[in-house]
mmCIF file of C-alpha atoms and ligand atoms in Angstrom:
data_model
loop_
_atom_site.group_PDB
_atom_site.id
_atom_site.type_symbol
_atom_site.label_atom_id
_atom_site.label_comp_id
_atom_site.label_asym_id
_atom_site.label_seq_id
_atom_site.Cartn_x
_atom_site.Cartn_y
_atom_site.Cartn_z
ATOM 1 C CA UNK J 1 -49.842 39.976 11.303
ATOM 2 C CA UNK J 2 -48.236 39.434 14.983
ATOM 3 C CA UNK J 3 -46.637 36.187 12.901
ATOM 4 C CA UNK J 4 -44.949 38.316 10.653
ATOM 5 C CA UNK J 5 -43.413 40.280 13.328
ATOM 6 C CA UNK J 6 -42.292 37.597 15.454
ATOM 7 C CA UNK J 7 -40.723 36.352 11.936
ATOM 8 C CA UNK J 8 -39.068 39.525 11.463
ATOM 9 C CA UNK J 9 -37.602 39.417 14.863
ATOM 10 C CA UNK J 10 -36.249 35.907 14.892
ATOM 11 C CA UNK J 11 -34.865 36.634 11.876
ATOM 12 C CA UNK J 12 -33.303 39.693 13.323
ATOM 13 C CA UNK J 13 -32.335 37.939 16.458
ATOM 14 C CA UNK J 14 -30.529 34.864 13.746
ATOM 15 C CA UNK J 15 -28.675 37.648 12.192
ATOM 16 C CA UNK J 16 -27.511 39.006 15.588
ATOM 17 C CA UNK J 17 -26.189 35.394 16.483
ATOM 18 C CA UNK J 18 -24.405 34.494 13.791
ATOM 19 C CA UNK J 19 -22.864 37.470 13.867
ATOM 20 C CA UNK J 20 -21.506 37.146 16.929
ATOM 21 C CA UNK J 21 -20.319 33.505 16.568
ATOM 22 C CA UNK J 22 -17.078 33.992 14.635
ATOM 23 C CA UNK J 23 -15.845 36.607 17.531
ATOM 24 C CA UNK J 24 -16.137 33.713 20.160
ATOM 25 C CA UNK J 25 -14.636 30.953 17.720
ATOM 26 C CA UNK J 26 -17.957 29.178 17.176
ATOM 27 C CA UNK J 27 -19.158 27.901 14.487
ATOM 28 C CA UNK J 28 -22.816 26.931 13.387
ATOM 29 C CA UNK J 29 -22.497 23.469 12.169
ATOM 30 C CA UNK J 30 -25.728 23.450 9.734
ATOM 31 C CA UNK J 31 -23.844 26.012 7.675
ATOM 32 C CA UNK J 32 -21.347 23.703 6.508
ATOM 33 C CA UNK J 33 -22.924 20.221 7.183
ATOM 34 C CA UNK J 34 -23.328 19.807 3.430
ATOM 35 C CA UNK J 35 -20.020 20.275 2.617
ATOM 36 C CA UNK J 36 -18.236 18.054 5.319
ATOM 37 C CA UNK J 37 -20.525 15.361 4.570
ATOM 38 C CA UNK J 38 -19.920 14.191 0.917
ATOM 39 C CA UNK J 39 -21.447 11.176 -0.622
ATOM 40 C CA UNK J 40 -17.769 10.229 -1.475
ATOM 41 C CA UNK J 41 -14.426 11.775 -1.127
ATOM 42 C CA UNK J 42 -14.090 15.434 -2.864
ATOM 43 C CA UNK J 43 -10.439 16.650 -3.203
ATOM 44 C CA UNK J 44 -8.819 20.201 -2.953
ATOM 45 C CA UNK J 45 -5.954 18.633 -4.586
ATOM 46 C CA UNK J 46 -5.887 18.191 -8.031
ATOM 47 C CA UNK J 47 -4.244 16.142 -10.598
ATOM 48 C CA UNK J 48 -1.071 17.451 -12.052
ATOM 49 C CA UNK J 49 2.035 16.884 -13.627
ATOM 50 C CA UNK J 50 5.814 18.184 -13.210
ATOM 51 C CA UNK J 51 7.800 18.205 -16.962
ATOM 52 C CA UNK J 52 11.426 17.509 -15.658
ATOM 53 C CA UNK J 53 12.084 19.664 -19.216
ATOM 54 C CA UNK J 54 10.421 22.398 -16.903
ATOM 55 C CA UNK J 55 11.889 21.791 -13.701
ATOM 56 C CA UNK J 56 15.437 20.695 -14.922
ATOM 57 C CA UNK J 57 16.837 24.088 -15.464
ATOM 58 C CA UNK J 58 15.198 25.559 -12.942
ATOM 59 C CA UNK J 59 16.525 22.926 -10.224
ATOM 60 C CA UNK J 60 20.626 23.461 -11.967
ATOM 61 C CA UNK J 61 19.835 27.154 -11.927
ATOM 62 C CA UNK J 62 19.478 27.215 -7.754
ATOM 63 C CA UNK J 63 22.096 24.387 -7.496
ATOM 64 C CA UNK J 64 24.289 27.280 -8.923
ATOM 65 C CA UNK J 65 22.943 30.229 -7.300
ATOM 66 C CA UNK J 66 21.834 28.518 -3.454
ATOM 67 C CA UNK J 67 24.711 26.907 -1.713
ATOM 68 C CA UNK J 68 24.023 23.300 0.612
ATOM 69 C CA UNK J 69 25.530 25.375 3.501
ATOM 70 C CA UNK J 70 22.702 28.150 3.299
ATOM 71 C CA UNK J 71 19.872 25.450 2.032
ATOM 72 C CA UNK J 72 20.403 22.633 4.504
ATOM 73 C CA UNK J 73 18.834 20.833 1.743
ATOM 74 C CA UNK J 74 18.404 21.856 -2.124
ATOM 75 C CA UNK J 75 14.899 21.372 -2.853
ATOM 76 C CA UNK J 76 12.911 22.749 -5.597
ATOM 77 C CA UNK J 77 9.476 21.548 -3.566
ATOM 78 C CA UNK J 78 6.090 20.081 -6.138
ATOM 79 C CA UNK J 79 3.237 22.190 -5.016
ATOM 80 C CA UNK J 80 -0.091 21.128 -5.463
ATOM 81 C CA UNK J 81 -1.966 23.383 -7.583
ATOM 82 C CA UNK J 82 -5.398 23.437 -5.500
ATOM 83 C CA UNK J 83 -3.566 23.371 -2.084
ATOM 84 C CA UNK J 84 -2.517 26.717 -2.128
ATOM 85 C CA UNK J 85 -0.133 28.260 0.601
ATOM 86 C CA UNK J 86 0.372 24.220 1.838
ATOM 87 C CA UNK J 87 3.877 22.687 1.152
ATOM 88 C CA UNK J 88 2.408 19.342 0.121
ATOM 89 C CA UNK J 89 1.406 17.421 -2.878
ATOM 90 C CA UNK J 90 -1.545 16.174 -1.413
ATOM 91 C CA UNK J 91 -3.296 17.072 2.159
ATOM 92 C CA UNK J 92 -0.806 13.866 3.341
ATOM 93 C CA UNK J 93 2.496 13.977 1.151
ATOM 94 C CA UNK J 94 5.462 15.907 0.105
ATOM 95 C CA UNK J 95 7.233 15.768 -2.941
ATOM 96 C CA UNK J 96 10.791 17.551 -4.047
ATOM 97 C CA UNK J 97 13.284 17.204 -6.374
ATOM 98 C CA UNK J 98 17.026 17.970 -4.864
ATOM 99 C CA UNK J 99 20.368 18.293 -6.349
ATOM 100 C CA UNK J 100 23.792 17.924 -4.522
ATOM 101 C CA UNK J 101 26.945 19.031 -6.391
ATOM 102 C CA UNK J 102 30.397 17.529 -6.491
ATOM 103 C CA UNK J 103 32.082 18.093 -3.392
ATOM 104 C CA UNK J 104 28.354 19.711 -1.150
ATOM 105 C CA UNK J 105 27.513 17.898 1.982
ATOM 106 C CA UNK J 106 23.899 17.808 3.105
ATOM 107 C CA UNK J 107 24.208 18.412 6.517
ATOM 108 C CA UNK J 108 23.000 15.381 9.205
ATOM 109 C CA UNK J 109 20.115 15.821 11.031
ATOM 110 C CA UNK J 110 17.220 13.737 12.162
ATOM 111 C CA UNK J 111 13.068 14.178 11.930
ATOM 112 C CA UNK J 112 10.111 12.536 12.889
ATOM 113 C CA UNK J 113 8.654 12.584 9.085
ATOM 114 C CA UNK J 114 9.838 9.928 7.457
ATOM 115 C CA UNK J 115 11.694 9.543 3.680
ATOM 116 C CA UNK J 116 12.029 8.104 0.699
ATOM 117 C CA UNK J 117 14.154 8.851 -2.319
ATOM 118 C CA UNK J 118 14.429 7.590 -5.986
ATOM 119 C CA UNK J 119 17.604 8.647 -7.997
ATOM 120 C CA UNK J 120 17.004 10.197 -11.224
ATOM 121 C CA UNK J 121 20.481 11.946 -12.783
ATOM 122 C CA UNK J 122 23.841 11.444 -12.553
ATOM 123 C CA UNK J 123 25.637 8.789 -9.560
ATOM 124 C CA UNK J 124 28.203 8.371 -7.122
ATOM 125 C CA UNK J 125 26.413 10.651 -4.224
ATOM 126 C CA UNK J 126 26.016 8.959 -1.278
ATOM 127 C CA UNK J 127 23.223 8.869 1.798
ATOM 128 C CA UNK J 128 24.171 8.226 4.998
ATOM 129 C CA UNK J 129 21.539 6.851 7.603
ATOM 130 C CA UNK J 130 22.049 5.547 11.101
ATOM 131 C CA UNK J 131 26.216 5.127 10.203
ATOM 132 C CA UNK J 132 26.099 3.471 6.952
ATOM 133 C CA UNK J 133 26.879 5.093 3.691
ATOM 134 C CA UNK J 134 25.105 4.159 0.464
ATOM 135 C CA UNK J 135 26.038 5.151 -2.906
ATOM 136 C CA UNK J 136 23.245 6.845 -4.859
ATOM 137 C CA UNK J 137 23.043 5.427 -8.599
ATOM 138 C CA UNK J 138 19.912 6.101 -11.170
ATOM 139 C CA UNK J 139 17.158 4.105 -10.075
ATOM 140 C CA UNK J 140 17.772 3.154 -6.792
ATOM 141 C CA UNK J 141 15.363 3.861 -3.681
ATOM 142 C CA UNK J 142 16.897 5.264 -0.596
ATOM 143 C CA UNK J 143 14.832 4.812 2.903
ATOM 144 C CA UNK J 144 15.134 7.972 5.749
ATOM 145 C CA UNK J 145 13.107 6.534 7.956
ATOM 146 C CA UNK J 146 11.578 8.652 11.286
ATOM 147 C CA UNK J 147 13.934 9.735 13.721
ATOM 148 C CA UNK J 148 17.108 8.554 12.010
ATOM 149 C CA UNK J 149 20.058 10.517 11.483
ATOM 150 C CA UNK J 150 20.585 11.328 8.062
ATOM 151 C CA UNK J 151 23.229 13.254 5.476
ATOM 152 C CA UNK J 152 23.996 13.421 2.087
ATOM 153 C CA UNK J 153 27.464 13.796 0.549
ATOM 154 C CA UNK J 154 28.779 13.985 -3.056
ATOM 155 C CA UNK J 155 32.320 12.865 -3.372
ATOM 156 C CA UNK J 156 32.201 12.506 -7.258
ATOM 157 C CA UNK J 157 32.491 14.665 -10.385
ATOM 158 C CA UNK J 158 29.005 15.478 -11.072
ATOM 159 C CA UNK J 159 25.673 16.573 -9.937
ATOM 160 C CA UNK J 160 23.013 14.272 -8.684
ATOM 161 C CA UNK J 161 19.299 14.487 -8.418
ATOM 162 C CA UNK J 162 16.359 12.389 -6.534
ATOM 163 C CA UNK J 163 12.775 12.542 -5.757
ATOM 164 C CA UNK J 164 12.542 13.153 -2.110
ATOM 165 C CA UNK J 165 9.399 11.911 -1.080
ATOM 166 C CA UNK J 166 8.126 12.637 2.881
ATOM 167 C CA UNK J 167 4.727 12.545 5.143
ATOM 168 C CA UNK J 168 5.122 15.757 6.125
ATOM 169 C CA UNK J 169 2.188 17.034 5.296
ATOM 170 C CA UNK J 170 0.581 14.075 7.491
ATOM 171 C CA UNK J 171 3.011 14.710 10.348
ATOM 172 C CA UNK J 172 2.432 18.493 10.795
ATOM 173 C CA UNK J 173 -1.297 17.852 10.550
ATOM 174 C CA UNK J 174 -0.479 15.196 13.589
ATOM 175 C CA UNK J 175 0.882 17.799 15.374
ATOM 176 C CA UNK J 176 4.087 15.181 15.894
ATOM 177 C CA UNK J 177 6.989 16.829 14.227
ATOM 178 C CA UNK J 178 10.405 16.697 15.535
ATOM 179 C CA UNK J 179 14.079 17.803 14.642
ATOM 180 C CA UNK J 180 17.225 18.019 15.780
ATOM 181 C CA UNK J 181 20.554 18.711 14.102
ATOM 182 C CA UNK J 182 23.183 16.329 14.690
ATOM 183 C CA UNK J 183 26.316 17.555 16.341
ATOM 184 C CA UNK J 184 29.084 17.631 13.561
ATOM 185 C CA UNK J 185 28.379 18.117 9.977
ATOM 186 C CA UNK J 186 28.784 14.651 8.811
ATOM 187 C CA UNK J 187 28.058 11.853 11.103
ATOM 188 C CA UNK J 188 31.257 9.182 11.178
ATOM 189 C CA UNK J 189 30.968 5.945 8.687
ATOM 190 C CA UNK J 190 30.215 3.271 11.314
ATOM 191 C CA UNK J 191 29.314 0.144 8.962
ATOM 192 C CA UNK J 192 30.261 -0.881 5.640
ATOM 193 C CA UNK J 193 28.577 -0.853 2.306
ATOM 194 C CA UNK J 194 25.691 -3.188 1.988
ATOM 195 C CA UNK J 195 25.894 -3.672 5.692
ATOM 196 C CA UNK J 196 22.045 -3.281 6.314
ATOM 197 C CA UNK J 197 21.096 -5.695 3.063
ATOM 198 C CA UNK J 198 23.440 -8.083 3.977
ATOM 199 C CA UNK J 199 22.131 -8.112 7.256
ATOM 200 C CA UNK J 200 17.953 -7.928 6.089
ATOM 201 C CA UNK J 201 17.876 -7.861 2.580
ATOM 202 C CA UNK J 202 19.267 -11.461 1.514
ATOM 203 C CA UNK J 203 16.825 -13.959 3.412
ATOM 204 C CA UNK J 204 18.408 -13.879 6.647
ATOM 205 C CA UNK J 205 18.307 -11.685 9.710
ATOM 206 C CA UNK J 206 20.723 -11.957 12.805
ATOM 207 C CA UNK J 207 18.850 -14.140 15.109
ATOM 208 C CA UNK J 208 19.214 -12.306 18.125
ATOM 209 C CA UNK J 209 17.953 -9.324 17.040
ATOM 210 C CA UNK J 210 14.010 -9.889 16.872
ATOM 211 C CA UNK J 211 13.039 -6.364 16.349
ATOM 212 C CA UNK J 212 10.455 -5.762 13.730
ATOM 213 C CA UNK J 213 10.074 -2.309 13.344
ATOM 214 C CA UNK J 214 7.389 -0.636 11.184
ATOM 215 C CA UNK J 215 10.217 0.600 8.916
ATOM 216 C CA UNK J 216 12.391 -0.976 6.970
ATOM 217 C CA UNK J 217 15.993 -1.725 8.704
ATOM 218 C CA UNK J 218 17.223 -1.543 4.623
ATOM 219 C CA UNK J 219 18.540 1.330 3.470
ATOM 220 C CA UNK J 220 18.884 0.745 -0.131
ATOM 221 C CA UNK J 221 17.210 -1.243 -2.737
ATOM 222 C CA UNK J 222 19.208 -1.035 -5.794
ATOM 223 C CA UNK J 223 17.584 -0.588 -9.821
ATOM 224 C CA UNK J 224 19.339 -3.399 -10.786
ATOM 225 C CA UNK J 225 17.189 -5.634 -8.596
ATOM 226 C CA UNK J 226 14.083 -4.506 -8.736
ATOM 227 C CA UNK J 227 14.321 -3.929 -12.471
ATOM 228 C CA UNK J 228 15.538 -7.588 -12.868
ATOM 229 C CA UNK J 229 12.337 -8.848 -10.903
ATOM 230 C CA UNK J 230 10.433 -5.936 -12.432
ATOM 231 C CA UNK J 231 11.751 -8.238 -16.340
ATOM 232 C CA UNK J 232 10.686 -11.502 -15.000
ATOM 233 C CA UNK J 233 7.762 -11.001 -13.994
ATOM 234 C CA UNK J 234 6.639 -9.315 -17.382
ATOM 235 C CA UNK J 235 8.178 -12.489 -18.871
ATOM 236 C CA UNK J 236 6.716 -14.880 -16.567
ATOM 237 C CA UNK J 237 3.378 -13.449 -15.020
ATOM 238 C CA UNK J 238 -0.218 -12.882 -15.741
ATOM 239 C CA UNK J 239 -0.893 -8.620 -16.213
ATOM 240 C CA UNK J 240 -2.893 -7.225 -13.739
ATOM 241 C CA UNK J 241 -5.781 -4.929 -14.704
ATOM 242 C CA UNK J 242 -4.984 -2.247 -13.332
ATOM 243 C CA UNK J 243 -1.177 -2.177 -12.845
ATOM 244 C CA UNK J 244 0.685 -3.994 -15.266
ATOM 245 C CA UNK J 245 3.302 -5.754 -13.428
ATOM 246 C CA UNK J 246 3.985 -4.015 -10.159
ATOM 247 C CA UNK J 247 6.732 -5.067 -7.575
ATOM 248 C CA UNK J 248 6.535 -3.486 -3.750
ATOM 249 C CA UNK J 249 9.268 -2.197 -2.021
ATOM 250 C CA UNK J 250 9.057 -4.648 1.126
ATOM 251 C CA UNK J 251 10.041 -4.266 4.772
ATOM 252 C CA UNK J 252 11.155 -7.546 5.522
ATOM 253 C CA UNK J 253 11.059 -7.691 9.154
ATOM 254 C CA UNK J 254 6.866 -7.153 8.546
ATOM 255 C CA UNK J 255 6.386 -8.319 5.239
ATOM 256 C CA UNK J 256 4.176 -4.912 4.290
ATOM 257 C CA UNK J 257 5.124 -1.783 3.070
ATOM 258 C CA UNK J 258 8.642 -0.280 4.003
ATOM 259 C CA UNK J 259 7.625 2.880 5.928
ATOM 260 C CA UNK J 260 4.601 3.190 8.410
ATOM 261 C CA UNK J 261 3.276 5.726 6.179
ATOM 262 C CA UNK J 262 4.548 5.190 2.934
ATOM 263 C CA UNK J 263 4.469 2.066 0.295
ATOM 264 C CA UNK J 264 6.360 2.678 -2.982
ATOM 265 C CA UNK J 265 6.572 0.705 -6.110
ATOM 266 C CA UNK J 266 8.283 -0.218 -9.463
ATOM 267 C CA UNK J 267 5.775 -0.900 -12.412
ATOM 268 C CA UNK J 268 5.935 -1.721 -15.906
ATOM 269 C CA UNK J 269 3.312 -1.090 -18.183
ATOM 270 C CA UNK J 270 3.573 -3.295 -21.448
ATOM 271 C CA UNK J 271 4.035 -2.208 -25.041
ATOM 272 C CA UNK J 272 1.211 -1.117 -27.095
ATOM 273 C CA UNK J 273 -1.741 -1.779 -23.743
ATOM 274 C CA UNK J 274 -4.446 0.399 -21.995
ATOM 275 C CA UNK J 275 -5.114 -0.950 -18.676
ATOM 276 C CA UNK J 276 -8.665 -0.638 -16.766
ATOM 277 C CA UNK J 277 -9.153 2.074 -14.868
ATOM 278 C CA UNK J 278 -10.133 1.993 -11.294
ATOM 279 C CA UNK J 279 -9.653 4.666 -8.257
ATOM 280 C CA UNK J 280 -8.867 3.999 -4.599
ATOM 281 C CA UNK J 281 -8.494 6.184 -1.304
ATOM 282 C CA UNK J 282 -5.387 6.631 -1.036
ATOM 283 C CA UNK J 283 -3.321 8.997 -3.459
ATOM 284 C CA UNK J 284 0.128 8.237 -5.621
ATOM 285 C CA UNK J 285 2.900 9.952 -6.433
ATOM 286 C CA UNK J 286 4.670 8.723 -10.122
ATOM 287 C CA UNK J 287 7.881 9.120 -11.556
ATOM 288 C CA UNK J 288 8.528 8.173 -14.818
ATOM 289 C CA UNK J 289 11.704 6.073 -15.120
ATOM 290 C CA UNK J 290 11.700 4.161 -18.189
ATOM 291 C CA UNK J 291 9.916 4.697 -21.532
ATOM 292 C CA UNK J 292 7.152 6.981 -22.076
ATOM 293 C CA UNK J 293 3.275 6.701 -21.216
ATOM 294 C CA UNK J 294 -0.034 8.294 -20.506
ATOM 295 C CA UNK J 295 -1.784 8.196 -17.236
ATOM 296 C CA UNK J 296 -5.670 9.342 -18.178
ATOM 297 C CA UNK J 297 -7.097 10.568 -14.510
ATOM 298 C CA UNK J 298 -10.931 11.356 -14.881
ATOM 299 C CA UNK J 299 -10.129 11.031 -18.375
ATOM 300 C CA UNK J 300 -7.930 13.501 -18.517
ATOM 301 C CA UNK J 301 -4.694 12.748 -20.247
ATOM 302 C CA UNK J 302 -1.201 13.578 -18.469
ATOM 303 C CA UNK J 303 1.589 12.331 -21.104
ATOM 304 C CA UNK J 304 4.935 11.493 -19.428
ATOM 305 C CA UNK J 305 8.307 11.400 -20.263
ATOM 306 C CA UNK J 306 11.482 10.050 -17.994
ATOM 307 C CA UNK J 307 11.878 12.055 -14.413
ATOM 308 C CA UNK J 308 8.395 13.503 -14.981
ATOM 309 C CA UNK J 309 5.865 13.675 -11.994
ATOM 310 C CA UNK J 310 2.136 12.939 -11.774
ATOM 311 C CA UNK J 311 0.088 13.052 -8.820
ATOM 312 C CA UNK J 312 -3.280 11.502 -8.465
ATOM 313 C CA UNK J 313 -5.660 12.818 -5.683
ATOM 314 C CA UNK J 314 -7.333 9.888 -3.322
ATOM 315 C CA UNK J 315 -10.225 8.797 -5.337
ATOM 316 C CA UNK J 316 -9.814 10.337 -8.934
ATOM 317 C CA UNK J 317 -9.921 7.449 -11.259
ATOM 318 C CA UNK J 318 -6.589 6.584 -13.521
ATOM 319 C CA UNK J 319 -5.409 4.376 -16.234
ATOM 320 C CA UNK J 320 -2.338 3.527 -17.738
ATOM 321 C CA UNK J 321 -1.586 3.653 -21.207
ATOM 322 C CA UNK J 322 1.505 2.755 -22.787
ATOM 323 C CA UNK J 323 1.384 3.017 -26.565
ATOM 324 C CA UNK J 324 5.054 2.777 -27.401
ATOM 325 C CA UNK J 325 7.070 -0.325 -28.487
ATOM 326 C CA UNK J 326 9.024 -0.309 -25.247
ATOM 327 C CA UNK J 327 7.754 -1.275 -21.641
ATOM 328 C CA UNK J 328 6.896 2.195 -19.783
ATOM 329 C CA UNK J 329 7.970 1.858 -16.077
ATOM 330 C CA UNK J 330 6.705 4.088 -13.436
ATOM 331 C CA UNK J 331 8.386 4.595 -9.799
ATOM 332 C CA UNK J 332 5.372 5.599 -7.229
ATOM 333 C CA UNK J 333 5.000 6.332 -3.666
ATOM 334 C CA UNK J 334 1.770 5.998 -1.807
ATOM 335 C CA UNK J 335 0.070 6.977 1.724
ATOM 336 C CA UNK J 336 -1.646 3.376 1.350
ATOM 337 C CA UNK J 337 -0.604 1.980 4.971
ATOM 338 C CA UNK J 338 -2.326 5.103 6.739
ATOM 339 C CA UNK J 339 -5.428 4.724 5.064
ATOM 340 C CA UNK J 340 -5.231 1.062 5.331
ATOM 341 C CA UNK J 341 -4.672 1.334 9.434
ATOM 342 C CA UNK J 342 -7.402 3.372 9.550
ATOM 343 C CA UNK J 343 -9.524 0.946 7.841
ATOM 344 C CA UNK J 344 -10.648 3.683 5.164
ATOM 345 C CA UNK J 345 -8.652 2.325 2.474
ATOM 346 C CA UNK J 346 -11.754 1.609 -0.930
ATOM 347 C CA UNK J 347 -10.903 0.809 -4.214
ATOM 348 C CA UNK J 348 -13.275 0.471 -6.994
ATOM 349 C CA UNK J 349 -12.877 0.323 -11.075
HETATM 350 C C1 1HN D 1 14.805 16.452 4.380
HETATM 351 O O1 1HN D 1 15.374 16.161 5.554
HETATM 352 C C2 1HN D 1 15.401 16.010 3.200
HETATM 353 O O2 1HN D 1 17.083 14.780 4.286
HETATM 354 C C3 1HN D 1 14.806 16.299 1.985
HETATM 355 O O3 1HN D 1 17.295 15.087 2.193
HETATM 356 C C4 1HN D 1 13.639 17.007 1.912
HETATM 357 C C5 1HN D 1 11.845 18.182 3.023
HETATM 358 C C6 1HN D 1 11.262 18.622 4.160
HETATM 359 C C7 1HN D 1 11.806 18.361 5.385
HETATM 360 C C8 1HN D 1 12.971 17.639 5.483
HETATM 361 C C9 1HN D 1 16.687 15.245 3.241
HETATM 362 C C10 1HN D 1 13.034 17.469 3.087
HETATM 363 C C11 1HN D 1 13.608 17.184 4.327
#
């Protein structure tokens, strides 16, 4: 009997501390042990994908109605349905499409988060980064690295659009973000075109200048390249598995991917093939360029079209399928190197 009272009265005495707990910011750790310790990794974020059939009116719509001059940037942002409230398209990356019309100017400013961009519509836009100017055409992929100063202009006749891809999401959670404006609203052209691959991109470096910083010193890697290596090596190469043929976007002064946090990649899956499935810990961001394809993720099928965009959580297994005539080729950025630093990076099939 006395048992049952002393039962009752711990009980009571439970109830009485964990209800004061939350008033003092504590936490009782057996409570949620369970679900911090998974057997393997368990996303919020899910796997989704953007229709640019969806998202193109919608982006011209606020290119008319939102000036550059209120916006700093035009950005229609790609929200991750099960990350509610967060602007990210995964707990580590940040995805937007943004359109500059003829004449706008993206004002210059720098940021700790880093950038990358892939052109999708229209050309002759140009980004500026660190005094060098480099025309924006379909295709190409456009480094902002951290902490350089960056603007976009549009001197031609018609609208441009590119995936903006960032770590900001992985930044912010670092508690390491950073910003500053620059001081006019352009900052003044202070090397030629091409100056940064002709400098890094061709082989060669200047000799005196041994830096080898862990972003790329290029600014632009034009379509036309990669899609030319991209052609070869379907021509010449054994498929990978998984992949297809897949080409890196390379910082040459390390020889590993061209942002600290980001790696990125062209790929071309071949006519009429379903690759093998497998799933790693790190998540991607695709954009389809070329063709048209399925990526199956947990065997769920996500059909793409041109300027479409998946994501695929860390983990979730995915396949490529590509049952048209044509090669499908996919643009994707990755958080691969942070994962890999931190020695967490798995893969399996
Ligand atoms: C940014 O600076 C750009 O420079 C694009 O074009 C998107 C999203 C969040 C924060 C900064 C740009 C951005 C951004």
């Amino acid at each position: 009997m006395a048992s049952d009272v002393q039962e009752t009265r711990r009980h009571e005495d439970r109830e009485r501390l964990f209800s004061a707990l939350p008033g003092h910011h504590l936490g009782a750790l057996w409570d949620v042990y369970a679900e911090s310790l998974t057997s393997e990794p368990v996303t919020r974020e899910v796997p989704y994908l953007w229709s640019w059939s969806h998202m193109r009116p919608l982006l011209y719509e606020a290119a008319r109605l939102v000036p550059t001059d209120e916006a700093e940037r035009r950005v229609l942002m790609l929200l991750n349905p099960g990350l509610r409230g967060k602007s990210a398209i995964t707990p580590t990356l940040y995805a937007g499409l943004q359109i500059i019309l003829p004449g706008e100017v993206a004002r210059s400013h720098r940021h700790t988060p880093n950038a990358i961009r892939l052109v999708m519509e229209g050309q002759g836009a140009f980004t500026a980064v660190n005094g060098e100017r480099t025309v924006m055409n379909p295709g190409d992929f456009v480094t902002t690295p951290t902490w350089v100063w960056h603007d976009h202009g549009n001197e031609s006749d018609q609208a441009v659009v590119w995936l903006d891809g960032l770590d900001l999401p992985l930044v912010t959670t670092l508690s390491s973000v950073f910003y500053q404006k620059y001081p006019e609203r352009q900052q003044p052209v202070m090397r030629p075109l091409g100056d940064s691959t002709l400098r890094y991109g061709r082989g060669f470096r200047p000799a005196y200048d041994s830096a080898a910083t862990h972003f790329s010193p290029i600014v632009s890697y034009p379509y036309r390249d990669a899609r030319e290596l991209l052609t070869r090596m379907a021509h010449n190469d054994g498929v990978n598995p998984h992949d297809g043929h897949i080409l890196q976007y390379l910082n040459p002064l390390t020889g590993g991917a061209v942002l600290p946090t980001m790696d990125a990649f062209l790929q071309w899956i071949p006519p009429h093939s379903t690759l093998t499935a497998h799933r790693h810990t790190s998540a991607s961001v695709y954009l389809g360029v070329e063709g048209h394809g399925t990526i199956e993720i947990n065997g769920e099928a996500f059909d793409w079209e041109p300027h479409d965009v998946i994501v695929v959580p860390s983990w979730w297994h995915h396949r490529h399928v590509n049952p048209g005539d044509e090669p499908a080729i996919l643009f994707s950025f990755t958080d691969r190197p942070v994962i890999k630093a931190l020695s967490l990076y798995r893969e399996s099939e």
